[in-house]
Tab-separated table of C-alpha atoms and ligand atoms in Angstrom:
chain	number	residue	atom	x	y	z
A	1	UNK	CA	-26.254	0.453	62.826
A	2	UNK	CA	-29.552	-0.847	61.788
A	3	UNK	CA	-29.342	1.262	58.672
A	4	UNK	CA	-25.831	0.053	57.801
A	5	UNK	CA	-26.710	-3.553	58.165
A	6	UNK	CA	-30.077	-2.841	55.939
A	7	UNK	CA	-27.835	-1.234	53.373
A	8	UNK	CA	-25.496	-4.124	53.572
A	9	UNK	CA	-28.362	-6.568	53.188
A	10	UNK	CA	-29.766	-4.737	50.490
A	11	UNK	CA	-26.654	-4.612	48.355
A	12	UNK	CA	-26.257	-8.458	48.909
A	13	UNK	CA	-30.056	-9.209	47.614
A	14	UNK	CA	-29.378	-6.853	44.607
A	15	UNK	CA	-26.043	-8.766	43.842
A	16	UNK	CA	-27.832	-11.831	44.194
A	17	UNK	CA	-30.294	-10.931	41.793
A	18	UNK	CA	-27.777	-9.694	39.326
A	19	UNK	CA	-26.110	-13.235	39.764
A	20	UNK	CA	-29.178	-15.068	38.900
A	21	UNK	CA	-29.908	-12.899	36.024
A	22	UNK	CA	-26.589	-13.394	34.615
A	23	UNK	CA	-26.667	-17.248	35.187
A	24	UNK	CA	-29.983	-17.332	33.649
A	25	UNK	CA	-28.553	-15.566	30.631
A	26	UNK	CA	-25.756	-17.930	30.606
A	27	UNK	CA	-27.868	-20.788	30.796
A	28	UNK	CA	-30.001	-19.496	27.848
A	29	UNK	CA	-26.934	-18.917	25.760
A	30	UNK	CA	-25.554	-22.356	26.730
A	31	UNK	CA	-28.889	-23.848	25.677
A	32	UNK	CA	-29.022	-21.961	22.378
A	33	UNK	CA	-25.542	-22.877	21.525
A	34	UNK	CA	-25.861	-26.701	22.336
A	35	UNK	CA	-28.923	-26.816	19.974
A	36	UNK	CA	-27.536	-24.707	17.184
A	37	UNK	CA	-24.226	-26.772	17.319
A	38	UNK	CA	-25.873	-29.848	17.002
A	39	UNK	CA	-28.233	-28.979	14.317
A	40	UNK	CA	-25.530	-27.128	12.401
A	41	UNK	CA	-22.934	-29.946	12.684
A	42	UNK	CA	-25.456	-32.650	11.894
A	43	UNK	CA	-27.075	-31.038	8.968
A	44	UNK	CA	-24.060	-30.908	6.582
A	45	UNK	CA	-22.648	-34.391	8.160
A	46	UNK	CA	-25.883	-35.955	7.134
A	47	UNK	CA	-25.239	-34.777	3.595
A	48	UNK	CA	-21.691	-35.739	3.556
A	49	UNK	CA	-22.463	-39.245	4.724
A	50	UNK	CA	-25.199	-39.617	2.289
A	51	UNK	CA	-23.363	-38.470	-0.736
A	52	UNK	CA	-20.329	-40.776	0.202
A	53	UNK	CA	-22.504	-43.565	0.670
A	54	UNK	CA	-23.955	-43.011	-2.891
A	55	UNK	CA	-20.608	-42.819	-4.251
A	56	UNK	CA	-19.674	-46.107	-2.731
A	57	UNK	CA	-22.874	-48.205	-3.414
A	58	UNK	CA	-24.027	-46.698	-6.859
A	59	UNK	CA	-20.390	-46.029	-8.309
A	60	UNK	CA	-21.244	-47.627	-11.402
A	61	UNK	CA	-24.660	-46.253	-11.957
A	62	UNK	CA	-23.556	-42.670	-11.398
A	63	UNK	CA	-21.170	-42.097	-14.327
A	64	UNK	CA	-18.474	-39.507	-14.167
A	65	UNK	CA	-20.961	-36.514	-13.903
A	66	UNK	CA	-22.850	-38.052	-11.256
A	67	UNK	CA	-19.816	-38.827	-9.274
A	68	UNK	CA	-18.476	-35.246	-9.788
A	69	UNK	CA	-21.562	-33.853	-8.344
A	70	UNK	CA	-21.379	-36.225	-5.524
A	71	UNK	CA	-17.803	-35.053	-4.595
A	72	UNK	CA	-18.812	-31.461	-5.057
A	73	UNK	CA	-21.630	-31.976	-2.419
A	74	UNK	CA	-19.192	-33.300	-0.106
A	75	UNK	CA	-16.684	-30.424	-0.573
A	76	UNK	CA	-19.546	-27.754	-0.139
A	77	UNK	CA	-20.782	-29.277	2.914
A	78	UNK	CA	-17.317	-29.794	4.302
A	79	UNK	CA	-16.613	-26.137	3.686
A	80	UNK	CA	-19.767	-25.285	5.313
A	81	UNK	CA	-18.599	-27.149	8.585
A	82	UNK	CA	-15.259	-25.624	8.149
A	83	UNK	CA	-16.895	-21.771	8.316
A	84	UNK	CA	-19.146	-23.099	11.021
A	85	UNK	CA	-16.162	-24.394	13.195
A	86	UNK	CA	-14.253	-21.079	12.411
A	87	UNK	CA	-17.174	-18.968	13.656
A	88	UNK	CA	-17.479	-20.887	16.692
A	89	UNK	CA	-13.912	-20.416	17.427
A	90	UNK	CA	-13.995	-16.628	16.623
A	91	UNK	CA	-16.986	-16.381	18.912
A	92	UNK	CA	-15.118	-17.991	21.810
A	93	UNK	CA	-12.331	-15.600	21.221
A	94	UNK	CA	-14.430	-12.538	21.020
A	95	UNK	CA	-16.214	-13.780	24.043
A	96	UNK	CA	-12.967	-13.753	26.082
A	97	UNK	CA	-11.797	-10.566	24.521
A	98	UNK	CA	-8.651	-12.271	23.003
A	99	UNK	CA	-9.301	-11.267	19.499
A	100	UNK	CA	-6.148	-9.922	18.396
A	101	UNK	CA	-5.795	-8.122	15.201
A	102	UNK	CA	-3.064	-8.774	12.776
A	103	UNK	CA	-3.222	-5.428	10.750
A	104	UNK	CA	-1.460	-5.106	7.459
A	105	UNK	CA	-1.900	-2.935	4.420
A	106	UNK	CA	-3.793	-5.196	1.992
A	107	UNK	CA	-5.736	-4.857	-1.309
A	108	UNK	CA	-9.559	-5.225	-0.608
A	109	UNK	CA	-9.797	-6.899	-3.938
A	110	UNK	CA	-7.590	-9.772	-3.070
A	111	UNK	CA	-9.508	-10.370	0.317
A	112	UNK	CA	-12.865	-10.285	-1.916
A	113	UNK	CA	-11.179	-12.813	-4.169
A	114	UNK	CA	-10.324	-15.246	-1.227
A	115	UNK	CA	-13.802	-14.590	0.532
A	116	UNK	CA	-15.537	-15.634	-2.781
A	117	UNK	CA	-13.269	-18.627	-3.483
A	118	UNK	CA	-13.871	-19.768	-0.064
A	119	UNK	CA	-17.565	-19.855	-0.480
A	120	UNK	CA	-17.211	-21.806	-3.839
A	121	UNK	CA	-20.344	-23.396	-4.917
A	122	UNK	CA	-22.493	-21.582	-2.436
A	123	UNK	CA	-22.368	-18.548	-4.665
A	124	UNK	CA	-23.197	-20.577	-8.077
A	125	UNK	CA	-26.702	-19.144	-8.260
A	126	UNK	CA	-25.692	-15.485	-7.924
A	127	UNK	CA	-23.762	-13.155	-10.145
A	128	UNK	CA	-21.446	-11.372	-7.733
A	129	UNK	CA	-20.373	-7.956	-8.677
A	130	UNK	CA	-17.442	-6.742	-6.716
A	131	UNK	CA	-17.331	-2.987	-7.276
A	132	UNK	CA	-13.832	-2.274	-5.674
A	133	UNK	CA	-12.027	0.474	-7.602
A	134	UNK	CA	-8.220	0.203	-7.870
A	135	UNK	CA	-8.102	3.905	-6.618
A	136	UNK	CA	-9.247	2.544	-3.297
A	137	UNK	CA	-5.527	1.482	-2.709
A	138	UNK	CA	-4.415	-0.699	0.315
A	139	UNK	CA	-6.201	-0.463	3.320
A	140	UNK	CA	-5.229	-1.240	6.960
A	141	UNK	CA	-7.104	-4.287	8.055
A	142	UNK	CA	-6.716	-7.626	9.664
A	143	UNK	CA	-6.937	-9.698	6.123
A	144	UNK	CA	-7.833	-13.071	7.339
A	145	UNK	CA	-10.516	-11.833	9.760
A	146	UNK	CA	-12.234	-9.549	7.281
A	147	UNK	CA	-12.141	-12.031	4.620
A	148	UNK	CA	-14.475	-13.969	7.296
A	149	UNK	CA	-16.654	-10.899	7.699
A	150	UNK	CA	-17.136	-10.791	3.832
A	151	UNK	CA	-17.457	-14.410	3.440
A	152	UNK	CA	-20.304	-14.400	6.154
A	153	UNK	CA	-22.104	-11.472	4.517
A	154	UNK	CA	-21.841	-13.206	1.021
A	155	UNK	CA	-23.052	-16.412	2.361
A	156	UNK	CA	-26.127	-14.599	3.779
A	157	UNK	CA	-26.828	-12.694	0.660
A	158	UNK	CA	-26.518	-15.978	-1.193
A	159	UNK	CA	-28.854	-17.958	1.490
A	160	UNK	CA	-31.490	-15.313	1.766
A	161	UNK	CA	-31.802	-13.675	-1.814
A	162	UNK	CA	-33.567	-15.753	-4.408
A	163	UNK	CA	-31.390	-17.751	-6.913
A	164	UNK	CA	-30.284	-15.640	-9.901
A	165	UNK	CA	-30.377	-12.310	-8.186
A	166	UNK	CA	-27.253	-10.282	-8.275
A	167	UNK	CA	-25.201	-9.535	-5.108
A	168	UNK	CA	-23.097	-6.385	-5.096
A	169	UNK	CA	-20.007	-5.615	-3.169
A	170	UNK	CA	-18.776	-1.870	-3.146
A	171	UNK	CA	-15.981	-0.275	-1.285
A	172	UNK	CA	-15.150	3.574	-1.395
A	173	UNK	CA	-13.220	6.197	0.933
A	174	UNK	CA	-15.259	8.473	2.537
A	175	UNK	CA	-12.644	11.178	3.950
A	176	UNK	CA	-10.244	8.860	6.193
A	177	UNK	CA	-13.048	6.175	6.500
A	178	UNK	CA	-13.244	3.257	4.203
A	179	UNK	CA	-16.750	2.327	3.584
A	180	UNK	CA	-17.617	-1.418	2.384
A	181	UNK	CA	-21.225	-2.339	1.374
A	182	UNK	CA	-22.922	-5.593	0.442
A	183	UNK	CA	-26.329	-5.576	-1.294
A	184	UNK	CA	-28.665	-8.293	-2.144
A	185	UNK	CA	-32.146	-8.581	-3.909
A	186	UNK	CA	-33.658	-10.757	-1.086
A	187	UNK	CA	-36.238	-10.120	1.401
A	188	UNK	CA	-34.195	-7.304	3.347
A	189	UNK	CA	-34.244	-7.034	7.158
A	190	UNK	CA	-37.140	-5.373	8.539
A	191	UNK	CA	-36.471	-2.168	10.545
A	192	UNK	CA	-37.290	-3.473	13.916
A	193	UNK	CA	-34.800	-6.316	13.503
A	194	UNK	CA	-32.060	-4.197	12.326
A	195	UNK	CA	-30.330	-3.866	15.884
A	196	UNK	CA	-30.856	-7.557	16.914
A	197	UNK	CA	-29.713	-9.194	14.065
A	198	UNK	CA	-26.197	-8.603	15.509
A	199	UNK	CA	-26.874	-10.320	18.544
A	200	UNK	CA	-25.877	-13.958	19.210
A	201	UNK	CA	-28.512	-16.488	17.834
A	202	UNK	CA	-30.924	-13.939	16.800
A	203	UNK	CA	-32.825	-14.935	13.597
A	204	UNK	CA	-35.450	-12.867	11.893
A	205	UNK	CA	-37.315	-15.931	10.396
A	206	UNK	CA	-36.262	-18.144	12.986
A	207	UNK	CA	-39.526	-20.083	12.785
A	208	UNK	CA	-39.586	-21.157	9.254
A	209	UNK	CA	-36.540	-23.495	9.609
A	210	UNK	CA	-36.167	-22.988	5.684
A	211	UNK	CA	-32.548	-21.866	5.756
A	212	UNK	CA	-29.690	-23.428	7.903
A	213	UNK	CA	-28.298	-20.950	10.006
A	214	UNK	CA	-26.724	-20.348	13.481
A	215	UNK	CA	-27.559	-16.706	14.061
A	216	UNK	CA	-23.818	-16.440	14.725
A	217	UNK	CA	-22.618	-14.963	11.446
A	218	UNK	CA	-23.671	-11.402	12.003
A	219	UNK	CA	-22.693	-11.291	15.796
A	220	UNK	CA	-19.050	-12.480	14.500
A	221	UNK	CA	-19.061	-9.665	11.963
A	222	UNK	CA	-19.865	-7.029	14.390
A	223	UNK	CA	-17.259	-8.243	16.842
A	224	UNK	CA	-14.576	-8.344	14.042
A	225	UNK	CA	-15.618	-4.897	12.688
A	226	UNK	CA	-15.657	-3.252	16.200
A	227	UNK	CA	-12.448	-4.758	17.009
A	228	UNK	CA	-11.120	-2.832	14.006
A	229	UNK	CA	-12.902	0.314	15.562
A	230	UNK	CA	-15.389	0.364	13.035
A	231	UNK	CA	-19.249	-0.061	12.784
A	232	UNK	CA	-21.691	-2.315	10.909
A	233	UNK	CA	-25.176	-1.546	10.120
A	234	UNK	CA	-28.167	-2.745	8.282
A	235	UNK	CA	-30.058	-0.475	5.691
A	236	UNK	CA	-32.245	-1.001	2.544
A	237	UNK	CA	-30.710	-1.946	-0.744
A	238	UNK	CA	-32.476	-0.266	-4.042
A	239	UNK	CA	-35.264	-2.674	-4.698
A	240	UNK	CA	-35.760	-3.690	-1.007
A	241	UNK	CA	-33.040	-6.187	-0.408
A	242	UNK	CA	-30.400	-6.109	2.416
A	243	UNK	CA	-27.643	-3.639	2.588
A	244	UNK	CA	-25.034	-4.179	5.065
A	245	UNK	CA	-22.843	-1.303	5.654
A	246	UNK	CA	-19.302	-1.328	7.205
A	247	UNK	CA	-17.411	1.769	8.073
A	248	UNK	CA	-13.741	1.404	9.065
A	249	UNK	CA	-12.719	4.913	10.520
A	250	UNK	CA	-8.922	4.445	10.549
A	251	UNK	CA	-8.478	1.880	7.599
A	252	UNK	CA	-7.617	4.387	4.956
A	253	UNK	CA	-5.254	6.346	6.903
A	254	UNK	CA	-1.661	6.229	5.260
A	255	UNK	CA	1.010	5.047	7.939
A	256	UNK	CA	2.180	8.287	9.498
A	257	UNK	CA	5.876	8.964	8.650
A	258	UNK	CA	8.346	9.156	11.557
A	259	UNK	CA	8.694	12.466	13.019
A	260	UNK	CA	11.748	14.242	11.760
A	261	UNK	CA	14.746	14.050	14.216
A	262	UNK	CA	15.005	17.396	15.992
A	263	UNK	CA	18.517	18.677	15.490
A	264	UNK	CA	19.774	20.276	18.580
B	301	ADP	P1	-27.863	-16.984	10.268
B	301	ADP	O1	-27.806	-16.513	8.945
B	301	ADP	O2	-26.721	-18.108	10.512
B	301	ADP	O3	-29.235	-17.268	10.890
B	301	ADP	P2	-26.809	-14.417	10.886
B	301	ADP	O4	-26.135	-13.889	12.162
B	301	ADP	O5	-25.700	-14.379	10.063
B	301	ADP	O6	-27.242	-15.920	11.160
B	301	ADP	O7	-27.953	-13.669	10.539
B	301	ADP	C1	-28.903	-13.244	11.400
B	301	ADP	C2	-30.382	-13.115	10.843
B	301	ADP	O8	-30.480	-12.079	10.079
B	301	ADP	C3	-30.663	-14.289	9.761
B	301	ADP	O9	-31.192	-15.408	10.404
B	301	ADP	C4	-31.606	-13.609	8.925
B	301	ADP	O10	-32.888	-13.620	9.544
B	301	ADP	C5	-31.242	-12.160	8.950
B	301	ADP	N1	-30.465	-11.903	7.665
B	301	ADP	C6	-29.115	-11.820	7.684
B	301	ADP	N2	-28.493	-11.482	6.511
B	301	ADP	C7	-29.703	-11.292	5.710
B	301	ADP	C8	-29.765	-10.740	4.283
B	301	ADP	N3	-28.855	-10.739	3.670
B	301	ADP	N4	-31.294	-11.086	3.732
B	301	ADP	C9	-32.067	-11.147	4.737
B	301	ADP	N5	-31.974	-11.399	6.047
B	301	ADP	C10	-30.833	-11.640	6.565
């Protein structure tokens, strides 16, 4: 009996320990989320309020070109907020395992077109080369979620690579798989960080504070790609930049024709 009581007690202790670990991990995530949300909401809001105030108070002095620049700044920061909120929503849905795919046969070039339009002025300092051959044909994905994956990857490339350097997106079939790669000419991601950059809130250059970011983008990309049954990983681009490779194992499979009916 003592043995049994001991075993029960031990199990309870282990469970308590697990619970405490779980809680402190949740608490850590909650803190990280709060500070990231307040920082990432406030930064674009400050720009929007600043640009709007300039428009109102210095309207005469600005001239048409100045007014256009202010309006563009407001739109760009508004779109940044929009992407951030979208990422937060996705993260919540991923966390609850409620990310449902709406699969369809789509043209990846159209998805890329929407992703680049969504980013708008964010890409203004980088030539973007989208090398998706027509021969790729339609692929089987959730177009809206994959647009977001591609927008997050392009956003990162534009954010971390120096102005003027090109960003490339290439897609091909590899057997049944569809492979999509983005490459940039930035600092790249060091090998020791290549797994962790897909963790929520993980940032390689967290300390420098130069580039606004939440550390959510790649975690969401991974969630969406894995929901498609695919994989995402970091490699080196020629020249040392970051190369992000997505493999979608069944996105290129043609729909199976209905089995012929057997005649009795
Ligand atoms: P965020 O960009 O908001 O910090 P992400 O999850 O998108 O968050 O990226 C996580 C980290 O990975 C970034 O903070 C950055 O350190 C690194 N990273 C992502 N993309 C690139 C890239 N194209 N070039 C260099 N570093 C990158």
